[in-house]
Coordinates of C-alpha atoms in Angstrom, one line a residue:
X1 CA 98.2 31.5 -112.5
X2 CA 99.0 28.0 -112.8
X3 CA 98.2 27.6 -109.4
X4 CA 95.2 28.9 -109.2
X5 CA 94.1 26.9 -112.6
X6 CA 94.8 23.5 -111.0
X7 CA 92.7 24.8 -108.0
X8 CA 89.9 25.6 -110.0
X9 CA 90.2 21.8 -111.4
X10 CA 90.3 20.5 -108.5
X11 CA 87.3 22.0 -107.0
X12 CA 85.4 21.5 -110.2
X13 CA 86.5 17.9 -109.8
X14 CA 85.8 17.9 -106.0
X15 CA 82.2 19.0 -106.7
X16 CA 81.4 17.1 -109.4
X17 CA 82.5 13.8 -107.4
X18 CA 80.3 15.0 -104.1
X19 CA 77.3 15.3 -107.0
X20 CA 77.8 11.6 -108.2
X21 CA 77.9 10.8 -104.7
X22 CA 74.4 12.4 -103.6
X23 CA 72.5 10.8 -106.0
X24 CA 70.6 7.8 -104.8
X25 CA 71.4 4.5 -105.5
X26 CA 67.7 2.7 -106.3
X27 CA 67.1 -1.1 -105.1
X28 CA 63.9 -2.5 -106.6
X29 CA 62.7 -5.7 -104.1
X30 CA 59.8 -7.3 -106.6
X31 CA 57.5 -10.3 -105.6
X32 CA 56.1 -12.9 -107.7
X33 CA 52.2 -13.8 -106.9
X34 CA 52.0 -13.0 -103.4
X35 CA 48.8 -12.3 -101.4
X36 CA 47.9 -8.6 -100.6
X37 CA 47.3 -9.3 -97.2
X38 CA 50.4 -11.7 -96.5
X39 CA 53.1 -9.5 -95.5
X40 CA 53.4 -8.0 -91.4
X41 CA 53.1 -4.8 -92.6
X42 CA 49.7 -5.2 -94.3
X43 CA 48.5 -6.8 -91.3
X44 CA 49.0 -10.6 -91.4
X45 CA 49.7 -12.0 -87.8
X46 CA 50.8 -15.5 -89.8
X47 CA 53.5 -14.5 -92.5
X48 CA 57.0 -13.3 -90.8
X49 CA 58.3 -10.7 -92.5
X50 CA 61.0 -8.8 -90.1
X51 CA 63.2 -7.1 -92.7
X52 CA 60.0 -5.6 -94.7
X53 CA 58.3 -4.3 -91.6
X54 CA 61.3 -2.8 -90.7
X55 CA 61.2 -1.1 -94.1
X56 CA 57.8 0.2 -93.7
X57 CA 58.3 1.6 -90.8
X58 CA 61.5 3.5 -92.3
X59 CA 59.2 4.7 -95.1
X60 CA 56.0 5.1 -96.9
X61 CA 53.8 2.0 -97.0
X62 CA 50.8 3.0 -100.1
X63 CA 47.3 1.8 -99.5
X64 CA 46.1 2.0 -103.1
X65 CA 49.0 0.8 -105.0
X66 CA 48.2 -0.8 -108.8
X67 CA 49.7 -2.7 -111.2
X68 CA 48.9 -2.0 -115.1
X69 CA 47.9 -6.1 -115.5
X70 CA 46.8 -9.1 -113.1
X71 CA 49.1 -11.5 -114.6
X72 CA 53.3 -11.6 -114.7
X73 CA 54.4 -10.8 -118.2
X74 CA 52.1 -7.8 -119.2
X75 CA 52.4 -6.1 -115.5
X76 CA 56.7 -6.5 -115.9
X77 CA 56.6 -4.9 -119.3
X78 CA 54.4 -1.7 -117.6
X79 CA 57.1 -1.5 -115.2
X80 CA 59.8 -1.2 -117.4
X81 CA 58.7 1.2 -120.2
X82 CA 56.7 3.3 -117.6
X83 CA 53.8 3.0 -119.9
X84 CA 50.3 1.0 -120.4
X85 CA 52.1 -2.3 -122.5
X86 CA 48.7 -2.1 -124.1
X87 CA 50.2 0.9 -126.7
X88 CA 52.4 -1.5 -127.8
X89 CA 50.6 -4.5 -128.0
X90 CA 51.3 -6.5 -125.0
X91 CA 48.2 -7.2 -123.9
X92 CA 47.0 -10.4 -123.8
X93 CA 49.2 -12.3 -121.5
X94 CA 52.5 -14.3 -120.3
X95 CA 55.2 -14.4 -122.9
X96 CA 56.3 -18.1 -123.7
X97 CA 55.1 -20.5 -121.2
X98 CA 51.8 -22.2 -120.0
X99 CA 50.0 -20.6 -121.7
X100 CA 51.5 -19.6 -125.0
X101 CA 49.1 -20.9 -127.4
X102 CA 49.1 -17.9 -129.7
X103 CA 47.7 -16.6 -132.8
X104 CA 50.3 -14.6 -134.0
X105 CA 54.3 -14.7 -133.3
X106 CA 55.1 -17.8 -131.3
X107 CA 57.4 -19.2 -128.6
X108 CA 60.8 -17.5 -128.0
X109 CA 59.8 -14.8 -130.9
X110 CA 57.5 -12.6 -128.1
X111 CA 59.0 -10.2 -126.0
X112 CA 59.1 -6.8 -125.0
X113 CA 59.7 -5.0 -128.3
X114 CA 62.7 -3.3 -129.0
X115 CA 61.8 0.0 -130.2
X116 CA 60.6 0.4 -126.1
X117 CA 62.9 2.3 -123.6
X118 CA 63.2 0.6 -120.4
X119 CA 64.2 2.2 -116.8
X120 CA 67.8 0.3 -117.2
X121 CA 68.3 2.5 -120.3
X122 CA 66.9 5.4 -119.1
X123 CA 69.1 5.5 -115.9
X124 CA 72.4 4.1 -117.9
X125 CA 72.0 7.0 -120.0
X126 CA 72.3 9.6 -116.4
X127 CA 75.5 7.1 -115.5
X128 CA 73.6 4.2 -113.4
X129 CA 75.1 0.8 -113.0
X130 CA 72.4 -1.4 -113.9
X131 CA 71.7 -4.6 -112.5
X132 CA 69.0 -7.4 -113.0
X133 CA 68.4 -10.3 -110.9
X134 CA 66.0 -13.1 -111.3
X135 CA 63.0 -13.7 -113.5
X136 CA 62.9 -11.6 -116.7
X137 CA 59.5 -13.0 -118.2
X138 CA 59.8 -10.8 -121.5
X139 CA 61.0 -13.0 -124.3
X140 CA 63.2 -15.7 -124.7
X141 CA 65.0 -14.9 -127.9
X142 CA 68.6 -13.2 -127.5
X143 CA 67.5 -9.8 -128.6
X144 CA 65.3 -9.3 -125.8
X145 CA 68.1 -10.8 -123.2
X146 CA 68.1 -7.9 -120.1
X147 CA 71.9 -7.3 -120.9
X148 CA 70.3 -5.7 -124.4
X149 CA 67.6 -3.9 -123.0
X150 CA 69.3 -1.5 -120.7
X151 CA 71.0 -3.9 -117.8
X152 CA 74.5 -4.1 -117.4
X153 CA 74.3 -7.5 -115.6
X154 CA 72.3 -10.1 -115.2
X155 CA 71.9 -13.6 -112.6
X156 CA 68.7 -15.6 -113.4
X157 CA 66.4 -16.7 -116.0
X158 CA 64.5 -15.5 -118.9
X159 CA 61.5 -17.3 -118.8
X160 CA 58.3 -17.0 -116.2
X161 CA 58.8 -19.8 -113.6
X162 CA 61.5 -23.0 -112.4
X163 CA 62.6 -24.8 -109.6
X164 CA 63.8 -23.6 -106.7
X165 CA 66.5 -26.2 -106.1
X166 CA 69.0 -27.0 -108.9
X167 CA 67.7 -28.9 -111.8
X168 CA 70.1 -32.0 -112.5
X169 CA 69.0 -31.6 -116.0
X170 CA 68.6 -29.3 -118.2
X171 CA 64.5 -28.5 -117.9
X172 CA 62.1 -28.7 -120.7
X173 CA 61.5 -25.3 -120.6
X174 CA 65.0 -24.1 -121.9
X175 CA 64.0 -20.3 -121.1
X176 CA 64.1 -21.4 -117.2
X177 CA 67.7 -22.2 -117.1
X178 CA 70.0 -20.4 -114.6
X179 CA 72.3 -17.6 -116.6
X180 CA 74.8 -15.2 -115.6
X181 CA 75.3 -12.3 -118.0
X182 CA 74.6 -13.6 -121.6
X183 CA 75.2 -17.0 -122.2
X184 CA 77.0 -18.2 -119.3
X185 CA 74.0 -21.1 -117.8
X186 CA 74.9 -23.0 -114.7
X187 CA 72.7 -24.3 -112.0
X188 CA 73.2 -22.5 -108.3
X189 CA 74.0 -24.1 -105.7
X190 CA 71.1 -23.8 -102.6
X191 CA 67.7 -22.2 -102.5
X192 CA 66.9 -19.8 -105.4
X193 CA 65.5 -17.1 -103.1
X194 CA 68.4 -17.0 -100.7
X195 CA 71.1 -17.2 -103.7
X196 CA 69.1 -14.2 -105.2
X197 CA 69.5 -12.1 -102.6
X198 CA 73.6 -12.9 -102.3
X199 CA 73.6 -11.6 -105.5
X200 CA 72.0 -8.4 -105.6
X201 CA 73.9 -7.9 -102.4
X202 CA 77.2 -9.0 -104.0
X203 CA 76.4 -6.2 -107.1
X204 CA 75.9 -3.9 -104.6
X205 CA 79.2 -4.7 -102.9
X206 CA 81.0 -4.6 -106.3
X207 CA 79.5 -0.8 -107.1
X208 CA 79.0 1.0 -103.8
X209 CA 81.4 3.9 -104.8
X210 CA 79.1 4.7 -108.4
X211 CA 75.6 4.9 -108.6
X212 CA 73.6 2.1 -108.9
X213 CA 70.0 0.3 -109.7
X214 CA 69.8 -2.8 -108.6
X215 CA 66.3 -5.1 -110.2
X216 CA 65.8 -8.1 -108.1
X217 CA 63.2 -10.0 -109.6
X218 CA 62.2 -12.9 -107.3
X219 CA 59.9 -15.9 -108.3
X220 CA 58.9 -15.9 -104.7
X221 CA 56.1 -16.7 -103.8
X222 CA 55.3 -18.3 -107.9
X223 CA 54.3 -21.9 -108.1
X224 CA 56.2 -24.4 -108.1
X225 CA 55.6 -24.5 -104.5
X226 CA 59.3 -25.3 -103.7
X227 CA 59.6 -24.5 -99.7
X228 CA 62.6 -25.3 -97.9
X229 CA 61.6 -27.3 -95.1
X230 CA 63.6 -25.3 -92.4
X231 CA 61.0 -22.7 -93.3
X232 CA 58.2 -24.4 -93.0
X233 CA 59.1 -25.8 -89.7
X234 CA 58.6 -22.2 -88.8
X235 CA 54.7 -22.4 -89.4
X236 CA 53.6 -25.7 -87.4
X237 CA 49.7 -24.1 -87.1
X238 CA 49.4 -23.8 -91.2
X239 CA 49.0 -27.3 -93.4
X240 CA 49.3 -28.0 -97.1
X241 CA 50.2 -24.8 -99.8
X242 CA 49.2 -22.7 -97.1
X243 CA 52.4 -23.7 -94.9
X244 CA 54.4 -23.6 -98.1
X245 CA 53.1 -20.0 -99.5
X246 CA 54.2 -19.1 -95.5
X247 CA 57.3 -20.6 -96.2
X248 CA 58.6 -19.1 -99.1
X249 CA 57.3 -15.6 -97.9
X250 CA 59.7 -16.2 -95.4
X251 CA 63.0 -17.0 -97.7
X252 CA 61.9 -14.2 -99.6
X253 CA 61.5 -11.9 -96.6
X254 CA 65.5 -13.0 -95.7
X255 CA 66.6 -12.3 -98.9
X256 CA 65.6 -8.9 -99.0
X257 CA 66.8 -8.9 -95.1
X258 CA 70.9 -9.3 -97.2
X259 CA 70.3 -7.1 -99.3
X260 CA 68.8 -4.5 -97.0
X261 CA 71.7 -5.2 -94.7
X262 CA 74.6 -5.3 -97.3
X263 CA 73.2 -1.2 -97.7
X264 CA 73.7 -1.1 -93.9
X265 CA 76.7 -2.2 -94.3
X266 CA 78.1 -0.2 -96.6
X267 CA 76.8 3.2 -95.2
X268 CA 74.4 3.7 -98.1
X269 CA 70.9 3.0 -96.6
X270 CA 70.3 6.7 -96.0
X271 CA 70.6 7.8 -99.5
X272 CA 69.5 4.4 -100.8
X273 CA 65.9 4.3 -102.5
X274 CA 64.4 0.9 -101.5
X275 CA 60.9 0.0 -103.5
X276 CA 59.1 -3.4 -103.0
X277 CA 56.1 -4.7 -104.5
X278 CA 54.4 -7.3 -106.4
X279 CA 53.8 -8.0 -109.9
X280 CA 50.0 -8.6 -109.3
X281 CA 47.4 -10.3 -106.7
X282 CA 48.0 -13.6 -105.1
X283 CA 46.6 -16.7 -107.2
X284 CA 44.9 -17.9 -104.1
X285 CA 43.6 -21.1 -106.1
X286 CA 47.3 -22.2 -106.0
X287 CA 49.9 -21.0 -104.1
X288 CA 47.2 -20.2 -100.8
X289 CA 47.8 -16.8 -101.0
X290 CA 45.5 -14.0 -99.0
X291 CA 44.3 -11.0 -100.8
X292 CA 42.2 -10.1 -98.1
X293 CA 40.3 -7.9 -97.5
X294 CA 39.8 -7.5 -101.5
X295 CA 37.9 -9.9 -103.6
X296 CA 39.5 -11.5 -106.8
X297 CA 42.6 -13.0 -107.1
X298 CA 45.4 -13.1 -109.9
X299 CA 43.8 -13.0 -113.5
X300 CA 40.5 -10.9 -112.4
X301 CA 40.2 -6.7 -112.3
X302 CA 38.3 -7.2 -108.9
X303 CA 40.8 -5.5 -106.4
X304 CA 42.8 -8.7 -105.2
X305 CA 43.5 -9.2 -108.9
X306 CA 45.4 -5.5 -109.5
X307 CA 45.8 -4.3 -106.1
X308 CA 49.5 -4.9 -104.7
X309 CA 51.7 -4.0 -101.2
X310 CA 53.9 -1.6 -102.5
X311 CA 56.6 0.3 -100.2
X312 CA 58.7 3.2 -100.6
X313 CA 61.9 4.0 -98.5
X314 CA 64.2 7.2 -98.6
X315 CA 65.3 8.0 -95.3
X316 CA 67.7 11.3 -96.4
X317 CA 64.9 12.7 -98.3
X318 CA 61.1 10.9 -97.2
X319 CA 60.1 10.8 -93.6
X320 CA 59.1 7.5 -92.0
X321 CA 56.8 5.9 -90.8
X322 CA 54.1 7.1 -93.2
X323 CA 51.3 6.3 -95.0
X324 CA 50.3 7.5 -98.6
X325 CA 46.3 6.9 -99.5
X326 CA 46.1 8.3 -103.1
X327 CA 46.0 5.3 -106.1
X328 CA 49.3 5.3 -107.9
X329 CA 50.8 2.9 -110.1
X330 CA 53.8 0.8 -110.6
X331 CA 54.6 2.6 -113.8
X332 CA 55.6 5.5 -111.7
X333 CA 58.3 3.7 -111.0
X334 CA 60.1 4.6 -114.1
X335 CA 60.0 8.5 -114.1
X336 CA 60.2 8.7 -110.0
X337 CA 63.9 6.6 -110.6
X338 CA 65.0 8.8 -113.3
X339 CA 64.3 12.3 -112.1
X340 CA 65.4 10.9 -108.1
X341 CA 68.7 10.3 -110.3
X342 CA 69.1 13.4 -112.0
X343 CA 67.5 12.7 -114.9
X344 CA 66.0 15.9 -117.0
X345 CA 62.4 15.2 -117.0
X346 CA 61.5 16.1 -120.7
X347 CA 64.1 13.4 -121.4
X348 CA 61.3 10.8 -120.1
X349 CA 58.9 10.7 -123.2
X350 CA 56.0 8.7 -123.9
X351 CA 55.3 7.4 -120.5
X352 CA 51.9 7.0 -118.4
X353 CA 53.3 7.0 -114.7
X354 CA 54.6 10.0 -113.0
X355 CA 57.1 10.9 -110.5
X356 CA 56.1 10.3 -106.8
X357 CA 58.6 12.1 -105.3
X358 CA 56.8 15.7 -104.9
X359 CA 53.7 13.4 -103.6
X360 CA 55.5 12.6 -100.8
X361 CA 57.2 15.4 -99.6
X362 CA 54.6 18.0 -99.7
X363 CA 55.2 19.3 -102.4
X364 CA 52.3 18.6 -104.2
X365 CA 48.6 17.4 -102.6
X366 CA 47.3 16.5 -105.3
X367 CA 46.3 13.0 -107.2
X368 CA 49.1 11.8 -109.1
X369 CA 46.2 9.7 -111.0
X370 CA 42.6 11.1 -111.9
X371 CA 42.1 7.5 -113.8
X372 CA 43.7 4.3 -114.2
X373 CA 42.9 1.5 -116.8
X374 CA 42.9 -2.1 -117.1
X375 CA 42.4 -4.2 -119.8
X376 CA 42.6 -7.9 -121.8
X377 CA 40.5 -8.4 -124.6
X378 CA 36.7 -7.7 -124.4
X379 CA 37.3 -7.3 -120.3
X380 CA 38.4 -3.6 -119.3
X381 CA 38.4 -1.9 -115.8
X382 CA 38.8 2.4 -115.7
X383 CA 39.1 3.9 -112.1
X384 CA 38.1 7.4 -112.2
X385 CA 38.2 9.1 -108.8
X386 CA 37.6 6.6 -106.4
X387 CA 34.9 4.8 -108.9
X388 CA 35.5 2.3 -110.7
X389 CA 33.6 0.3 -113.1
X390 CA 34.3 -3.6 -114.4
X391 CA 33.4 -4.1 -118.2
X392 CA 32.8 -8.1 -118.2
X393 CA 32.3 -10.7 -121.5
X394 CA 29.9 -12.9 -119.7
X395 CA 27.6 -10.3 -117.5
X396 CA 26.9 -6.6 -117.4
X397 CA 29.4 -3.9 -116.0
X398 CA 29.9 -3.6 -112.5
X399 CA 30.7 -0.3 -110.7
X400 CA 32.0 0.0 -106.9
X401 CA 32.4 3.3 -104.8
X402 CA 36.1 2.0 -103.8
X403 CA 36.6 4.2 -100.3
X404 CA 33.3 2.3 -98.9
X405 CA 33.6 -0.8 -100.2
X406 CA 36.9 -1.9 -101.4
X407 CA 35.9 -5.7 -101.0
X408 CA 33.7 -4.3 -104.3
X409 CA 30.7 -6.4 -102.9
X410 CA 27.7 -3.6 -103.2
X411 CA 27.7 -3.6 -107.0
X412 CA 26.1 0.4 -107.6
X413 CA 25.8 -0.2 -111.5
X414 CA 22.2 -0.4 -111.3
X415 CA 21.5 2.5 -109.4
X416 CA 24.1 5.0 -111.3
X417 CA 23.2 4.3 -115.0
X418 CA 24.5 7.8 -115.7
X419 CA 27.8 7.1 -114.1
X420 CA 28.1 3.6 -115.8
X421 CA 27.7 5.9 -119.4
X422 CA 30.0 8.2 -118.7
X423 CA 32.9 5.4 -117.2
X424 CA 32.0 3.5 -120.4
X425 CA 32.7 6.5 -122.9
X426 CA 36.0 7.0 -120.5
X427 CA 36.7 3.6 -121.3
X428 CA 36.4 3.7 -125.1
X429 CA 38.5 7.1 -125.6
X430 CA 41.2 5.1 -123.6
X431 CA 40.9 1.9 -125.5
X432 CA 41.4 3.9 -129.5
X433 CA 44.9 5.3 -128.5
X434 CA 46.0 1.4 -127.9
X435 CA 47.9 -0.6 -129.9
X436 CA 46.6 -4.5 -131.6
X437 CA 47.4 -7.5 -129.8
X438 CA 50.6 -8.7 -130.5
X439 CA 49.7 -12.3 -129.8
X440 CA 46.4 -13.7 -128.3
X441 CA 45.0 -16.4 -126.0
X442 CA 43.3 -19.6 -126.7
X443 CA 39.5 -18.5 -125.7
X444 CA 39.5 -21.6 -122.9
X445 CA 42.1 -19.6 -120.8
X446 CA 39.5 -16.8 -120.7
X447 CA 37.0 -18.9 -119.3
X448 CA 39.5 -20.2 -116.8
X449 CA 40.0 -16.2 -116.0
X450 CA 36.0 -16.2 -115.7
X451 CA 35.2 -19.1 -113.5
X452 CA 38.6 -17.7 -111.1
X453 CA 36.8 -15.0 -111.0
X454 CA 33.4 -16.5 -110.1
X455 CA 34.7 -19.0 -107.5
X456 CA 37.0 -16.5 -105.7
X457 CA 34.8 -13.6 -105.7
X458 CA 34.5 -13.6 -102.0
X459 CA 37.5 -14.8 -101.3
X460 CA 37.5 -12.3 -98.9
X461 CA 35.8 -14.0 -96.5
X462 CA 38.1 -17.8 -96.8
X463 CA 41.1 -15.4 -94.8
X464 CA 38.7 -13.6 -92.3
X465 CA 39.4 -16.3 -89.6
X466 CA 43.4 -15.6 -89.6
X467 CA 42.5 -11.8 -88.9
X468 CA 40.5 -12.7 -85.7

């Protein structure tokens, strides 16, 4: 009897340890303001990126991926609660930095608020090891620090953008100082990007035999236009931010390359799920970036504003080398970790994304999205189908038929008054289950947003030559 009792323990133990071991470790690889088009596997014959080609082809590369915002902060928070930041008032834009004239709370006082579950507590609470590299962007203060919202570790910086090289003093911005876990701020030694990287691989090293989500966060491709020069060397045809923005897609392209290889490495690629993206378009009017072939840039709801690269690898469970057409949205992200994990669905509440995972296995055909929204202030963007319709503060509404004309340069408003109507009511419904503004822009950054959005409005056209 006794015998038999300490076998059953031991195959209760045995199956319970092969369990853990079959659920997937998750590795989020996130850019910072990089072109749509400026990646090898969205086409660019300029930008060299070898380690996220190979990626694509051992996954699915999306053709209509989203972010919930055009600019860093607000799109970051979407990612992490799963849910349009709108509902809970982060709306407007960037938490401290640049542009943190506000009207209500100020400086180090916004952030994500705390009452708001983010993926590192949802997959803690299923037994994840949670780690966060890089730039946080959602509040300075020590109550929103990523080690109390969910991340058991963390390696980089709480504000929205620094150096790439070591500052030899401590920067004026005190959010943008180098930190290790909480507290612990001393400058790296290197290039930022490649020192990134190390350590996201080095987390994955220390946790290979538990399950683990690793968050690395780059500032890559973000101004300041730091480029090593090794890199650049690599682009001797390109000249000015343009050779730079090459650059630094590189480093950032390497990076990923460790980490990518430390899974290798390990033996834990196969059941590894691998996501990168961006955190909105490319802010072509400073780092050189390409969005092509969409019009808009960073800031605007045209396409090259919201649109992003977005790539999804699973080898033991997704097939390669495939291509998904349906819109989704980066806050999928949240429910398709948890329920890849193990996670009981009901136990994801209050969210806006879905899980992605039936999408791609055949499971379900369907749309994961019948509408998406967009929106800052008096300027709003729903896609309903594959229409979509721009609600301006300077100019009447615009509406596109997105599957002939994703450049959105044959405006159809005019000729679909009906359409516009019933967009707008769509609109309106959406906008009265949203939260205040938690904080609000000076009105002269709008009209900065407005005349971006004028000047690069056919910024499709300034990359055409590099596609030739």
């Amino acid at each position: 009897m006794k015998n038999l009792l300490i076998l059953c323990c031991l195959l209760v133990g045995s199956t319970l340890l092969y369990a853990q071991q079959e659920r997937p470790n998750i590795v989020f690889l996130f850019a910072d303001d990089a072109g749509y088009a400026d990646f090898g596997f969205q086409g660019s014959s300029t930008m060299k990126t070898p380690n996220l080609d190979k990626l694509a082809k051992r996954g699915v590369l999306f053709r209509q991926a989203y972010v919930s915002h055009p600019t860093c902060g607000p799109s970051r928070a979407g990612i992490l609660t799963g849910k349009y930041q709108q509902r809970f008032g982060f709306e407007e834009n960037n938490v401290p930095g640049f542009m943190s004239e506000v009207s209500a709370s100020d400086g180090d006082e916004m952030g994500l608020p705390l009452e708001e579950k983010t993926v590192g507590d949802y997959l803690k609470s299923i037994g994840y090891r949670t780690g966060y590299f890089g730039k946080w962007h959602q509040g300075g203060a020590d109550r929103f620090h990523p080690t109390k919202r969910g991340f058991d570790e963390f390696y980089g910086f709480r504000g929205g953008a620094r150096a790439y090289y070591p500052y030899e003093r401590t920067p004026r911005e005190a959010q943008n100082r180098l930190e290790r876990n909480f507290g612990e701020f001393k400058e790296h030694e290197g290039y930022l990007t490649d020192v990134l990287g190390d350590e996201t691989a080095r987390f994955i090293e220390r946790h290979k035999n538990q399950p683990f989500f690793a968050f690395l966060a780059f500032n890559a491709v973000h101004s300041p236009m730091d480029a090593n020069p090794d890199d650049m060397a690599q682009f001797p045809q390109l000249e000015g931010n343009r050779k730079k923005v090459a650059a630094m897609t590189l480093a950032m392209d390497r990076a990923c390359g460790v980490v990518l290889d430390k899974l290798e490495e390990l033996g834990l690629a196969e059941n590894t799920i691998v996501v990168f993206s961006n955190d909105n378009g490319g802010p072509s009017n400073v780092n050189a970036s390409s969005n092509y072939p969409l019009s808009g840039v960073k800031s605007t709801y045209l396409e090259g504003g919201i649109r992003v690269p977005f790539l999804l690898s699973w080898p033991s469970r997704i097939k390669a080398g495939t291509e998904y057409d349906h819109p989704i949205s980066t806050l999928d992200l949240l429910p398709t970790f948890f329920a890849a994990g193990g996670g009981e669905p009901g136990k994801v509440t209050d969210t806006d994304g879905v899980n992605l995972i039936p999408y791609l296995t055949g499971e379900n055909f369907g749309r994961p999205h019948q509408r998406l929204f967009w929106k800052r202030d008096v300027r709003a963007v729903v896609r309903d189908g594959d229409w979509k319709l721009i609600r301006f503060g300077d100019r009447p509404a615009e509406l596109y038929y997105l599957p002939d004309d994703e450049s959105e340069l044959n405006n159809l408003a005019a000729a679909q008054p009906a359409r516009v109507r019933e967009l707008f009511n769509l609109l309106f419904e959406w906008e009265m289950t949203l939260e205040r503004p938690r904080w609000l822009l000076k009105r002269e950054y709008e009209l900065k947003d407005v005349e971006r959005r004028i000047k690069y409005r056919d910024q499709v056209k300034l990359f055409s030559e590099e596609r030739q």
